[in-house]
């Protein structure tokens, strides 16, 4: 039992126990002593659901990192590869298996694909002549990993980049699968809302997957009332701003040495942008940061923030910033700049119209009087700025999105609502004063400040809704932008 | 020795009356006359009875003795193949293979066109295995449909197969053969064919007189008899074995029989002696001397699970004998050529005109029907009969049972005995008695009664001669309802199977859906019906029935060569993971691609893409991609990691100049070592950017080419490392190297903005600690970045002296900040007071630390107080 997962309205320990059970069952299939060869990327996520002691109880005696050529010597009966379904990893596995075969006594090889088995990878193993060497080839559907009593993450770093730069929806498919697993454990979620292109796709996949399972009628009483799917690109602004909650600040400042004064200057500039001051010309603070070669990520974060708060920059301003960056930090950043443009974080203002002020006013994104000691509004998490994403969630629960149709149309991607009918026996009869439970799924990442804002809403006495948060990855502006960078050097 | 049975001359003494009815009390009832007439006692404790299952209506063309015969256990089908080869006649007439149900209904008849057959046998899946002399095993379905064939090994080709056995183990059905070289080969599971050649028996010069397969510790063995010796073969060794307590004088074994569960073994010797013991040959159970020296035609075990009685049935041409642990045997006369089929709980015996079942009478039946039985069940049965006659004796009997407190037991006995009755009228009267008894019990759980009613209804339905599966209750329970349903499906008895599922209320996925799916698989094989009609008929009947796999049905259709029908059926399949691989197999890759994309499962899309790539020529492949944006992006990702050149071609095809540009930018860093190559790659990139109308990128790329050439020249002329530095860092490096003129020139050439150039120089000179040059620079003209940065950088280098110089020149707006930086709190305070700026005042105040600044702090507080007064 992990106590920190069971305090919330929804007991996420149920999910944790389910995935642990699945892991134990797999390990027991490979009878005898075992060594696990890890795709390094997976050790983090696995650490959250199973300690070494669990593995040890199931006769795991050695653990190695997946690397080319030979495996370290280990006197075990089974060698199990825990890997993501990636072609390049299959090549390494084949290498390992072939050199192990030459070494001597036969071992039993197995593969556990996380989170999904892949025909493509199995074909590659076949082409490399090792597919037959594996006794068990299975998948381990570790999609959503419980982090906290109200927080689930897929820990998929590349999700945003894959969706918006590469046109690769793999992580969306996994998200949909994860939501199906969640529904199998916590009941069908009767209403799905969404905003954004990716949200639409995940909802479509869920509906399709439900049809695939017509055989098994879900008879679990629903725990969640609503699911809200939100594309990160509906709200590019929030992660760019510096988070000012406790957890958020730690996340932002970890590993960064900033003089407090500079930090203050930066915040001032951010707040000016967010409240709509001087967003359409070259900002001298940014200029000075470039001239002093401050970390590129910091500079890009500010420029992107300015671009988003101005619905794009004028050609002259954009070109000036880009030229300054290429001259100062090197021409190779051309590729990264192009990526930011593709993702819509940097863009040219088209039609000369800036929608941001309308959005800001309608959604009350900027609050001048913030009480940080006894907050009354979510804007305290950014000292004045109310995260757009969370505002959308808040307005959905009360009074409903119909009141903000116009603004929703200004934000990218479709907004929609789907119902998943429940058999009469499973329909909820709400007690007076009983809160609804909404699962908010951030496709492309969520920040600690957004989490704090949703928790704040959950705790409001007359809020009426409690939130559980799911995401592809926990991010801050820097880690998020870094995932979009590309360096050919 | 007693004789008995229907065909015999005398009746056994036990059969003279009829159960309870022969005795004075309770009084006889006419309907029950001679119920135990066919009961034959063996020893003191057991009765055996033989009753008719079916009168056979089959039109046998040959005598059974002229045929190879195979009858499947659990009331399975019977196969007959007239054996022309054994008679050493020229095989000019091709024999016919006939398959019948156990009730003699013809299921299939086909001309045997293959080679000579040595043995027939049914697998656990009711497939007919025909072992040929050449070692080939041909497998047929119940309806005579050829399924597949396999070989028992190359060695057999030369030596031929002399004899073969089909046997059943927990792993499945096995085949064992004896070759002309007197060697055994076996496969324990024909579903997963692994041939095992058994070790040689030393000095074996002729075929064994008899042999059998055994199964011990989950391993198949062979037991064979040669003269007076018995040999046991396992996969590695051949050992001689001796049955304990075997009577002396044996010079040859004529028959051996292993029980249904492989636990017991019986041996028939040339002295007419039968030894019965455990298969392990460690224990003797009993022996019997029948004084018949003629080799029996068949010998099989006849025992009931959980019964202590052990008996074997031995058949000669005209005689059938049941022997066990009793001084006398039961004998029957065989009027006809008969064949024995061992079952779990008895023996079936069929001949040209009849099909009978011989078994030990179960305990519950014996208790109720045995002469003079006072068992509670017997009394309850009587009570109920009296009740029906409205006789008050009913009450007497009932009271009798109740007084003994045995009513529950009585009901249970009647329910159990009903299960063992073959005739529905007997089942009914027993169940009626049970139901009657239940009325006088407060808490009798109803499920055993209800379940027995259900089970009997199912059993009576399948025992009907149209269906012809004469299962006993024990066999049915062992077989399970699931397997029974499978067997009905195998016989294409879909409506009955569905009725049973519905009657038993089985979950759809295990029951009705599964049967409908089987029906559909059969349906697609009907070639005279059009694709449309079949697809429609199937969808009408199956709809969205949970658990039906349309892809399985489609696969079957494809297997019958009906690709179009398969595609139509796949349209009904909701699971893309099932749809796509089959479409690929049917070479409908483009359709497969559509389905894969719809599913959102990128792995499926990749799989189809790689298929398409091999299947289509490059041009067609690219065209296909062009219409599928999602597939195209995925393929690009694949190429990025696996086939860079293809990526370029893809961009070219789409006139995606922006991406082409980026591609060449990447190439300029990765592929090219020489500076000329890098510049050339960048030139291509710049051209692409122009085509993409991305003027900024084109110009920046041209600048980079210029910079690269220049950096190369700098390296040549000045030495040191310049390549791959940014413009900014190049200029900095020049200044640090003392090449100020060149730095200036470069800044001008590339139009570095003044402000940044000042920052750059300032930083570089401070790093050099060239304070003199810095001062000169600061005075070259008015600083575009002010003088605060000068103060900051000097302080960073811990040079307060220099910093103070610049602090003096800082403009009024930043004066306070500058003074604080150089530590001049007092003066900072003066300036702030002069400015009357509250923010500045608090800033200074926050810098007032320790005793030294005490006066300053007071001064500020006073100034503040004064400001407030005004």
Tab-separated table of N, CA, C and O in Angstrom, chain B residues 499-535:
chain	number	residue	atom	x	y	z
B	499	UNK	N	-29.768	-23.934	-28.264
B	499	UNK	CA	-30.858	-24.184	-27.317
B	499	UNK	C	-30.308	-24.568	-25.943
B	499	UNK	O	-30.798	-24.110	-24.912
B	500	UNK	N	-29.275	-25.412	-25.956
B	500	UNK	CA	-28.692	-25.833	-24.674
B	500	UNK	C	-28.098	-24.632	-23.944
B	500	UNK	O	-28.300	-24.437	-22.751
B	501	UNK	N	-27.353	-23.792	-24.695
B	501	UNK	CA	-26.758	-22.600	-24.070
B	501	UNK	C	-27.828	-21.728	-23.436
B	501	UNK	O	-27.676	-21.231	-22.326
B	502	UNK	N	-28.911	-21.540	-24.197
B	502	UNK	CA	-29.960	-20.661	-23.685
B	502	UNK	C	-30.659	-21.311	-22.502
B	502	UNK	O	-30.959	-20.650	-21.504
B	503	UNK	N	-30.885	-22.617	-22.615
B	503	UNK	CA	-31.551	-23.329	-21.537
B	503	UNK	C	-30.719	-23.277	-20.255
B	503	UNK	O	-31.247	-23.058	-19.167
B	504	UNK	N	-29.413	-23.445	-20.392
B	504	UNK	CA	-28.545	-23.424	-19.211
B	504	UNK	C	-28.133	-22.007	-18.823
B	504	UNK	O	-27.421	-21.803	-17.850
B	505	UNK	N	-28.583	-21.046	-19.598
B	505	UNK	CA	-28.236	-19.629	-19.383
B	505	UNK	C	-26.731	-19.434	-19.252
B	505	UNK	O	-26.237	-18.800	-18.312
B	506	UNK	N	-25.996	-19.980	-20.191
B	506	UNK	CA	-24.541	-19.779	-20.184
B	506	UNK	C	-24.252	-18.350	-20.617
B	506	UNK	O	-24.990	-17.786	-21.420
B	507	UNK	N	-23.173	-17.739	-20.080
B	507	UNK	CA	-22.802	-16.389	-20.531
B	507	UNK	C	-22.598	-16.391	-22.050
B	507	UNK	O	-22.074	-17.361	-22.598
B	508	UNK	N	-23.025	-15.309	-22.696
B	508	UNK	CA	-23.010	-15.273	-24.157
B	508	UNK	C	-21.646	-15.592	-24.753
B	508	UNK	O	-21.537	-16.320	-25.727
B	509	UNK	N	-20.599	-15.011	-24.146
B	509	UNK	CA	-19.282	-15.176	-24.752
B	509	UNK	C	-18.873	-16.650	-24.808
B	509	UNK	O	-18.309	-17.116	-25.783
B	510	UNK	N	-19.194	-17.400	-23.730
B	510	UNK	CA	-18.835	-18.820	-23.737
B	510	UNK	C	-19.861	-19.644	-24.486
B	510	UNK	O	-19.569	-20.750	-24.920
B	511	UNK	N	-21.079	-19.134	-24.571
B	511	UNK	CA	-22.155	-19.953	-25.097
B	511	UNK	C	-22.569	-19.576	-26.502
B	511	UNK	O	-21.887	-19.904	-27.468
B	512	UNK	N	-23.694	-18.859	-26.576
B	512	UNK	CA	-24.327	-18.608	-27.874
B	512	UNK	C	-23.359	-17.978	-28.873
B	512	UNK	O	-23.268	-18.413	-30.023
B	513	UNK	N	-22.579	-16.972	-28.429
B	513	UNK	CA	-21.695	-16.282	-29.366
B	513	UNK	C	-20.723	-17.240	-30.020
B	513	UNK	O	-20.484	-17.195	-31.215
B	514	UNK	N	-20.177	-18.107	-29.192
B	514	UNK	CA	-19.167	-19.023	-29.694
B	514	UNK	C	-19.787	-19.941	-30.751
B	514	UNK	O	-19.204	-20.223	-31.788
B	515	UNK	N	-21.006	-20.360	-30.484
B	515	UNK	CA	-21.648	-21.298	-31.407
B	515	UNK	C	-22.024	-20.599	-32.703
B	515	UNK	O	-21.829	-21.128	-33.798
B	516	UNK	N	-22.523	-19.366	-32.548
B	516	UNK	CA	-22.858	-18.612	-33.758
B	516	UNK	C	-21.610	-18.392	-34.611
B	516	UNK	O	-21.653	-18.484	-35.833
B	517	UNK	N	-20.515	-18.116	-33.956
B	517	UNK	CA	-19.273	-17.893	-34.695
B	517	UNK	C	-18.874	-19.155	-35.450
B	517	UNK	O	-18.476	-19.100	-36.606
B	518	UNK	N	-19.033	-20.290	-34.793
B	518	UNK	CA	-18.732	-21.556	-35.474
B	518	UNK	C	-19.668	-21.767	-36.653
B	518	UNK	O	-19.259	-22.208	-37.720
B	519	UNK	N	-20.930	-21.420	-36.409
B	519	UNK	CA	-21.910	-21.579	-37.479
B	519	UNK	C	-21.492	-20.734	-38.690
B	519	UNK	O	-21.519	-21.188	-39.826
B	520	UNK	N	-21.058	-19.497	-38.369
B	520	UNK	CA	-20.681	-18.590	-39.448
B	520	UNK	C	-19.476	-19.142	-40.211
B	520	UNK	O	-19.408	-19.058	-41.437
B	521	UNK	N	-18.535	-19.722	-39.467
B	521	UNK	CA	-17.361	-20.292	-40.122
B	521	UNK	C	-17.764	-21.423	-41.067
B	521	UNK	O	-17.157	-21.627	-42.113
B	522	UNK	N	-18.814	-22.148	-40.688
B	522	UNK	CA	-19.303	-23.218	-41.550
B	522	UNK	C	-20.025	-22.615	-42.749
B	522	UNK	O	-19.866	-23.045	-43.885
B	523	UNK	N	-20.769	-21.559	-42.463
B	523	UNK	CA	-21.583	-20.913	-43.479
B	523	UNK	C	-20.730	-20.401	-44.649
B	523	UNK	O	-21.113	-20.507	-45.801
B	524	UNK	N	-19.553	-19.830	-44.304
B	524	UNK	CA	-18.744	-19.244	-45.378
B	524	UNK	C	-18.193	-20.313	-46.313
B	524	UNK	O	-17.707	-20.011	-47.387
B	525	UNK	N	-18.282	-21.562	-45.888
B	525	UNK	CA	-17.773	-22.625	-46.756
B	525	UNK	C	-18.816	-23.092	-47.765
B	525	UNK	O	-18.543	-23.926	-48.609
B	526	UNK	N	-20.029	-22.570	-47.656
B	526	UNK	CA	-21.070	-22.972	-48.611
B	526	UNK	C	-20.892	-22.208	-49.904
B	526	UNK	O	-21.302	-21.060	-50.041
B	527	UNK	N	-20.281	-22.885	-50.856
B	527	UNK	CA	-19.826	-22.154	-52.042
B	527	UNK	C	-20.953	-21.774	-52.988
B	527	UNK	O	-20.786	-20.952	-53.868
B	528	UNK	N	-22.110	-22.397	-52.824
B	528	UNK	CA	-23.172	-22.123	-53.776
B	528	UNK	C	-23.967	-20.875	-53.398
B	528	UNK	O	-24.887	-20.489	-54.102
B	529	UNK	N	-23.612	-20.230	-52.286
B	529	UNK	CA	-24.323	-19.016	-51.889
B	529	UNK	C	-23.421	-17.812	-52.170
B	529	UNK	O	-22.218	-17.868	-51.960
B	530	UNK	N	-24.002	-16.739	-52.677
B	530	UNK	CA	-23.198	-15.582	-53.078
B	530	UNK	C	-22.580	-14.879	-51.864
B	530	UNK	O	-23.087	-14.985	-50.750
B	531	UNK	N	-21.502	-14.150	-52.121
B	531	UNK	CA	-20.805	-13.428	-51.057
B	531	UNK	C	-21.759	-12.518	-50.298
B	531	UNK	O	-21.768	-12.485	-49.072
B	532	UNK	N	-22.560	-11.765	-51.057
B	532	UNK	CA	-23.481	-10.809	-50.432
B	532	UNK	C	-24.421	-11.525	-49.472
B	532	UNK	O	-24.614	-11.108	-48.340
B	533	UNK	N	-25.012	-12.630	-49.993
B	533	UNK	CA	-26.004	-13.330	-49.190
B	533	UNK	C	-25.387	-13.910	-47.924
B	533	UNK	O	-25.972	-13.831	-46.852
B	534	UNK	N	-24.191	-14.480	-48.075
B	534	UNK	CA	-23.546	-15.068	-46.901
B	534	UNK	C	-23.237	-13.981	-45.871
B	534	UNK	O	-23.564	-14.098	-44.693
B	535	UNK	N	-22.649	-12.898	-46.357
B	535	UNK	CA	-22.271	-11.821	-45.439
B	535	UNK	C	-23.508	-11.285	-44.730
B	535	UNK	O	-23.500	-11.068	-43.522
